[in-house]
Coordinates of C-alpha atoms and ligand atoms in Angstrom, one line a residue:
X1 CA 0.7 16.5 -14.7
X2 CA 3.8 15.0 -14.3
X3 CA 5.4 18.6 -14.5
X4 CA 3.5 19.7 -11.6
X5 CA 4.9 16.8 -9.8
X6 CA 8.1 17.2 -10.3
X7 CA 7.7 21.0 -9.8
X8 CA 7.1 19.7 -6.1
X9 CA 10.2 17.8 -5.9
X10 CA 13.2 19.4 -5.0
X11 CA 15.6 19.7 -7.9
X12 CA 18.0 17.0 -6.1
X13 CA 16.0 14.4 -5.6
X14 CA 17.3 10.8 -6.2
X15 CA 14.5 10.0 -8.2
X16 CA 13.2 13.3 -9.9
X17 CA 14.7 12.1 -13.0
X18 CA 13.0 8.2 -13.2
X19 CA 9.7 9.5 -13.1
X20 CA 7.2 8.0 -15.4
X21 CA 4.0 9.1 -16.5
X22 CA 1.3 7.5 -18.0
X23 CA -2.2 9.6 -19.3
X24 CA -3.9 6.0 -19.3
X25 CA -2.6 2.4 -18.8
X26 CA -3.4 -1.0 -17.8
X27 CA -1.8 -1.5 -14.3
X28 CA 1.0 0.1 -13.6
X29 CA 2.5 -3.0 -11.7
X30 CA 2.3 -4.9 -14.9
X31 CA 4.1 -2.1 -16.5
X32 CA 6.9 -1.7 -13.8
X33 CA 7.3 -5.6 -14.3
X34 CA 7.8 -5.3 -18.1
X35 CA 10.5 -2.3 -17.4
X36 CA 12.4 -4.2 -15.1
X37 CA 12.8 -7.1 -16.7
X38 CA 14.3 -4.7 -19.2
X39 CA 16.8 -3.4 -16.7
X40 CA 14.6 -0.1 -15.7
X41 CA 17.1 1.1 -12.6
X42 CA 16.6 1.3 -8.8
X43 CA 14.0 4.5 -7.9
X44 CA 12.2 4.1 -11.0
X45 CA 8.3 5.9 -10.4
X46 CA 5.3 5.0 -12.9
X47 CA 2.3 6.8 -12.1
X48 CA -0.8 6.5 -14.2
X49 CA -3.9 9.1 -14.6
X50 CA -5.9 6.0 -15.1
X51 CA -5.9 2.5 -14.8
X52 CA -8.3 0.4 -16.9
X53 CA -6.9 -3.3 -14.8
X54 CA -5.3 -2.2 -11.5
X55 CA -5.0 -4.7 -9.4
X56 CA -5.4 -5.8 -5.9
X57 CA -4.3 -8.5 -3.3
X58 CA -6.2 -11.6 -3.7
X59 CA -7.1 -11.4 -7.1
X60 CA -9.2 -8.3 -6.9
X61 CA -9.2 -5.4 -9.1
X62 CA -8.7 -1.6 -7.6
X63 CA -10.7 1.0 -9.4
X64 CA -8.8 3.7 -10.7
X65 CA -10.7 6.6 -12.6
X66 CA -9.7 9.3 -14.2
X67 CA -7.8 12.0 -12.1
X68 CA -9.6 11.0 -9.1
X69 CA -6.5 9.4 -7.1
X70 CA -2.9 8.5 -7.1
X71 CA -2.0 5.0 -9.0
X72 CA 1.9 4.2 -8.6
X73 CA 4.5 1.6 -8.7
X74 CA 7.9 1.9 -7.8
X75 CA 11.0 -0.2 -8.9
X76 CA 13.1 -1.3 -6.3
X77 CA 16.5 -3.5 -6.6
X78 CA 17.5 -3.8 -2.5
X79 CA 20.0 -6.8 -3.9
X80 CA 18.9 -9.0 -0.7
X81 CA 17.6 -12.3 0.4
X82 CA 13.7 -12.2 0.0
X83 CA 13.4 -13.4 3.6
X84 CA 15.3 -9.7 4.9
X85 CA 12.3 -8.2 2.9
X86 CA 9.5 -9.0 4.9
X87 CA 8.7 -5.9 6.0
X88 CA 8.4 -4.1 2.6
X89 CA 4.6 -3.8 2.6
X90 CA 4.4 -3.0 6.4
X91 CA 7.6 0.0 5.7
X92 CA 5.7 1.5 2.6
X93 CA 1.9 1.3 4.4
X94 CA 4.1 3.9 6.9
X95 CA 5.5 5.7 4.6
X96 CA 2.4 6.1 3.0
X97 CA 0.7 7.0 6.1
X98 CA 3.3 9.8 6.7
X99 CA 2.7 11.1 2.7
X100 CA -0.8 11.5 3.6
X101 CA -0.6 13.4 7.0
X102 CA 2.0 15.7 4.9
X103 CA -0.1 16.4 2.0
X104 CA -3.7 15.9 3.5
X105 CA -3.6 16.7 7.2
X106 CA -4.1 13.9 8.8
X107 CA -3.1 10.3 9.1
X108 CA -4.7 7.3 8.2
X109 CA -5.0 4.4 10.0
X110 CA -3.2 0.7 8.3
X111 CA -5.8 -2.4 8.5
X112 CA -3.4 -5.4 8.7
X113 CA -1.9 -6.2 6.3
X114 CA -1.8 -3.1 3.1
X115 CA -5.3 -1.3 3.7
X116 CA -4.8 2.6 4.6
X117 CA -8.6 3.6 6.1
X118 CA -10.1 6.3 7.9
X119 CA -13.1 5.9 9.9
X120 CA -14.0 2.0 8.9
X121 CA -13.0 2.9 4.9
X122 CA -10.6 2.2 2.5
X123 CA -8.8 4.9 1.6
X124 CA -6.5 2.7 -0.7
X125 CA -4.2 -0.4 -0.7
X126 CA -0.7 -1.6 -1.5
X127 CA 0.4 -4.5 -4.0
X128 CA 3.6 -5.7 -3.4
X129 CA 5.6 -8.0 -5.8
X130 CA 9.1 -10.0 -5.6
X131 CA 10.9 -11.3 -8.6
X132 CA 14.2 -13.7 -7.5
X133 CA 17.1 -14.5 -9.4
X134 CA 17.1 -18.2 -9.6
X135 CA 21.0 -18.1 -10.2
X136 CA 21.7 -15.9 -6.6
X137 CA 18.3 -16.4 -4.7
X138 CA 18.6 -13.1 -4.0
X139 CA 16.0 -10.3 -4.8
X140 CA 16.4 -8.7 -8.7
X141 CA 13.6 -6.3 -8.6
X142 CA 10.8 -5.5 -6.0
X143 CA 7.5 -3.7 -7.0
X144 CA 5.5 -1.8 -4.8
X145 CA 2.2 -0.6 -6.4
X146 CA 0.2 1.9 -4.3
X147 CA -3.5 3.5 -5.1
X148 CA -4.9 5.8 -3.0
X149 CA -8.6 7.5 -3.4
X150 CA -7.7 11.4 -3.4
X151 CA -10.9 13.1 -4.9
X152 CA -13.8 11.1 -5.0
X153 CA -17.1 11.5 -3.1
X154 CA -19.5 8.6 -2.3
X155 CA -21.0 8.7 -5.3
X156 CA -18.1 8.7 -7.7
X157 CA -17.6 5.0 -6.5
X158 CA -19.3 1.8 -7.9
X159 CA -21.9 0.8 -5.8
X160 CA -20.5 -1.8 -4.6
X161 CA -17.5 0.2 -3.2
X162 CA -19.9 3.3 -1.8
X163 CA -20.2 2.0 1.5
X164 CA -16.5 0.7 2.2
X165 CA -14.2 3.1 0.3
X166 CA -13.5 6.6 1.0
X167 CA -11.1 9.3 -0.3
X168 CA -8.9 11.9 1.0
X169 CA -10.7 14.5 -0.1
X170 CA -13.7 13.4 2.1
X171 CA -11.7 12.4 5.2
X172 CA -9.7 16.0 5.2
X173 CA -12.9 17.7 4.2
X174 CA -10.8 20.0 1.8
X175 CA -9.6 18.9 -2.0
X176 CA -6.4 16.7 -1.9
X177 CA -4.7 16.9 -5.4
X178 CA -3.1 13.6 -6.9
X179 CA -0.7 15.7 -7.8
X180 CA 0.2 17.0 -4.5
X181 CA 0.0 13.3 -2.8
X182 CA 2.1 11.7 -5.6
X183 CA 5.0 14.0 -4.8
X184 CA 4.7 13.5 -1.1
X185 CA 4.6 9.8 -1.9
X186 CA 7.7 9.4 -3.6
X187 CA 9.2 11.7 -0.8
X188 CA 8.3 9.7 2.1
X189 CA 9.0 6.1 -0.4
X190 CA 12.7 7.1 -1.0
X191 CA 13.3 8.2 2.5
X192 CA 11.7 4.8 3.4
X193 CA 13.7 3.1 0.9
X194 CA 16.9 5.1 2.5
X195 CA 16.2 3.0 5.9
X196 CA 14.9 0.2 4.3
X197 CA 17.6 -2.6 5.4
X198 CA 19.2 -0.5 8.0
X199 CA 16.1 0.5 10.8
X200 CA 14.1 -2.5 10.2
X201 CA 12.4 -2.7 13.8
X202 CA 12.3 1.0 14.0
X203 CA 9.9 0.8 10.5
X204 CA 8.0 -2.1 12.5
X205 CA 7.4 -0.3 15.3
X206 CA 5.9 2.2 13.6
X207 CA 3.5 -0.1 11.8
X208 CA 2.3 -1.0 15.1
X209 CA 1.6 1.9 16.0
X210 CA -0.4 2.7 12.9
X211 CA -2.0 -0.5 12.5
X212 CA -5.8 -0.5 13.7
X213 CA -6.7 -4.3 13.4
X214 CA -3.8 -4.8 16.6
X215 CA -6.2 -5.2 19.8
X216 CA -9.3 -6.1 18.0
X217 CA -11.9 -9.0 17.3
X218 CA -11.3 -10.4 14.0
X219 CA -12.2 -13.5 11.5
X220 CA -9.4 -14.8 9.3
X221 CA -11.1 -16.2 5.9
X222 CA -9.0 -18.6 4.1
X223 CA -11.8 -20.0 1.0
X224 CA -14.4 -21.4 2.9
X225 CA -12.8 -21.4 6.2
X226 CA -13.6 -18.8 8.9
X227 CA -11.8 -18.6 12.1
X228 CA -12.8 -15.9 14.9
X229 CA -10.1 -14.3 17.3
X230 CA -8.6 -11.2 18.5
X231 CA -5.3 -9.6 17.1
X232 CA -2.9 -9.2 19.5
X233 CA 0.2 -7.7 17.6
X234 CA 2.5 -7.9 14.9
X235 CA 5.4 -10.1 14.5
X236 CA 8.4 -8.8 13.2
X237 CA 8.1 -10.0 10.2
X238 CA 4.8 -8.5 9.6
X239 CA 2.7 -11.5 10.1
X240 CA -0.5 -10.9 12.2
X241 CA -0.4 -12.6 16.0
X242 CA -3.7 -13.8 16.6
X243 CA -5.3 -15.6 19.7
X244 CA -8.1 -17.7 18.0
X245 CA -11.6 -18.3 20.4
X246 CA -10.2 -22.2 20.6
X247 CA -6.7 -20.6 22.7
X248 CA -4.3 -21.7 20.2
X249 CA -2.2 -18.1 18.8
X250 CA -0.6 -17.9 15.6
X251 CA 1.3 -16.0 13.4
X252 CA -1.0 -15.5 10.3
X253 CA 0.8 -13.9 7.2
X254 CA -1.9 -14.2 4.3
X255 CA -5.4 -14.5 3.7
X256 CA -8.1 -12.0 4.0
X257 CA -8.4 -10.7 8.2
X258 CA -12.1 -8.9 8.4
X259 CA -11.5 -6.5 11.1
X260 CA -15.1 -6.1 13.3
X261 CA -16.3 -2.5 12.7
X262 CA -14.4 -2.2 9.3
X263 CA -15.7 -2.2 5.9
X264 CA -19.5 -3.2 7.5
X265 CA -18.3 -6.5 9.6
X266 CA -19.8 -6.0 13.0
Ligands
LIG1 C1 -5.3 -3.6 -2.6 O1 -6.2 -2.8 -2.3 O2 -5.3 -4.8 -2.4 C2 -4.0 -3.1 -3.3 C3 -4.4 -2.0 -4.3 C4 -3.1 -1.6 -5.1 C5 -3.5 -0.7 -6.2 C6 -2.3 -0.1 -6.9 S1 -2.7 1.2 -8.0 C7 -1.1 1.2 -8.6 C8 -0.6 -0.3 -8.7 N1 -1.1 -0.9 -10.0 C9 -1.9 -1.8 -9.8 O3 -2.5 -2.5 -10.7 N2 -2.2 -2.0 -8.5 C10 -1.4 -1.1 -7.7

């Protein structure tokens, strides 16, 4: 597998040669965070053909069978102040988004904040994780772990997934390889991570543009807590602007957002 990947990359590629692969492991976050804590370099790509704990935001898991979709992390060392890296999970949801048109024909939608969808599903998300060097403040090593549903149909998920996940494969109406999306992933990830620091509110602007929850009704769900409004954009940060039914409008930047028409809110 990883052969075929790399038989898709060109032969100069910054990171051809920091390519990882894994038949079957835990999460490949966890792993990324083990390798560089042991000084694994800048560019460094784990991809897993299975992962028996990835993980999601908020404490939830991400299913990740056998051959049926991409599961990647990639080690990042920008060497900046955490607050100039805001925008890492909004820049890879675009660059993910432009992997995706390239190797699937057509591009997804992003639901605020690391959801890529198509037509109300999850087509996978993004886990992003900061380390900071106490000593500097500044950033020693940034993980970005992305899982994306190539090959399943409805079936192949758990139940409790069938009516709210989707995969490539289904949205293109052709067969998307893993193969073929991993490579166009770490294409469009270093050519993010080229602009990273440098085109900040060109990335942003294109997150708004991709972003489907921006001009819609939704309910931010902090524990028990539900509050109604509607999105009206996204701050440059990332956060989410929303005007809540009571008139106040805030920038929200965590908790879960429930999007009406997505994932079977109405
Ligand atoms: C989400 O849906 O909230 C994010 C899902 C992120 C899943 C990916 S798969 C590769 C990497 N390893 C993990 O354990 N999680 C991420």
């Amino acid at each position: 597998m990883k052969d075929q990947i790399l038989s898709l990359l060109s032969a100069r590629h910054p990171w051809r040669d920091s390519v990882i692969w894994f038949d079957c492991i835990g999460s490949t976050n966890d792993q990324a965070k083990l390798l560089a804590m042991q000084g694994a370099p800048h560019g460094t790509v784990l991809i897993a053909g299975r992962q028996t704990l990835g993980r999601g935001r908020l404490g939830r898991s991400f299913e990740s069978p056998a051959g049926a979709g991409v599961y990647m992390s990639v080690i990042l060392r920008p060497g900046c102040k955490p607050e100039e890296l805001m925008h890492l999970t909004c820049a890879t949801a675009v660059a993910i988004c432009n992997a995706v048109e390239n190797a699937a024909g057509f591009r997804p939608g992003i639901k605020w904040t690391n959801d890529l969808v198509w037509n109300g599903k999850k087509l996978g998300g993004i886990l992003t994780e900061l380390s900071v060097d106490p000593a500097t403040g500044l950033i020693d090593y940034a993980i970005i772990g992305i899982g994306i549903n190539c090959c399943q149909q409805t079936q192949d998920f758990s139940l409790q997934l069938q009516n709210i996940a989707a995969s490539l494969s289904m949205a293109a109406n052709k067969t998307v390889a893993p193969q073929t999306l991993a490579a166009a992933m770490i294409c469009a990830l270093s050519a993010m991570d080229a602009v990273l620091l440098k085109e900040k509110s060109a990335l942003m602007y294109c997150y708004c543009k991709d972003c489907i929850t921006v001009d819609k009704d939704v309910v931010l769900v902090r524990g028990d807590e539900k509050r109604y409004g509607h999105a009206t954009g996204i701050a440059p940060d990332g956060g989410l602007i929303v005007r809540f039914d009571n008139g106040a409008v805030e920038t929200v930047q965590s908790g879960e957002i429930s999007v009406r028409g997505m994932y079977g809110y109405v």
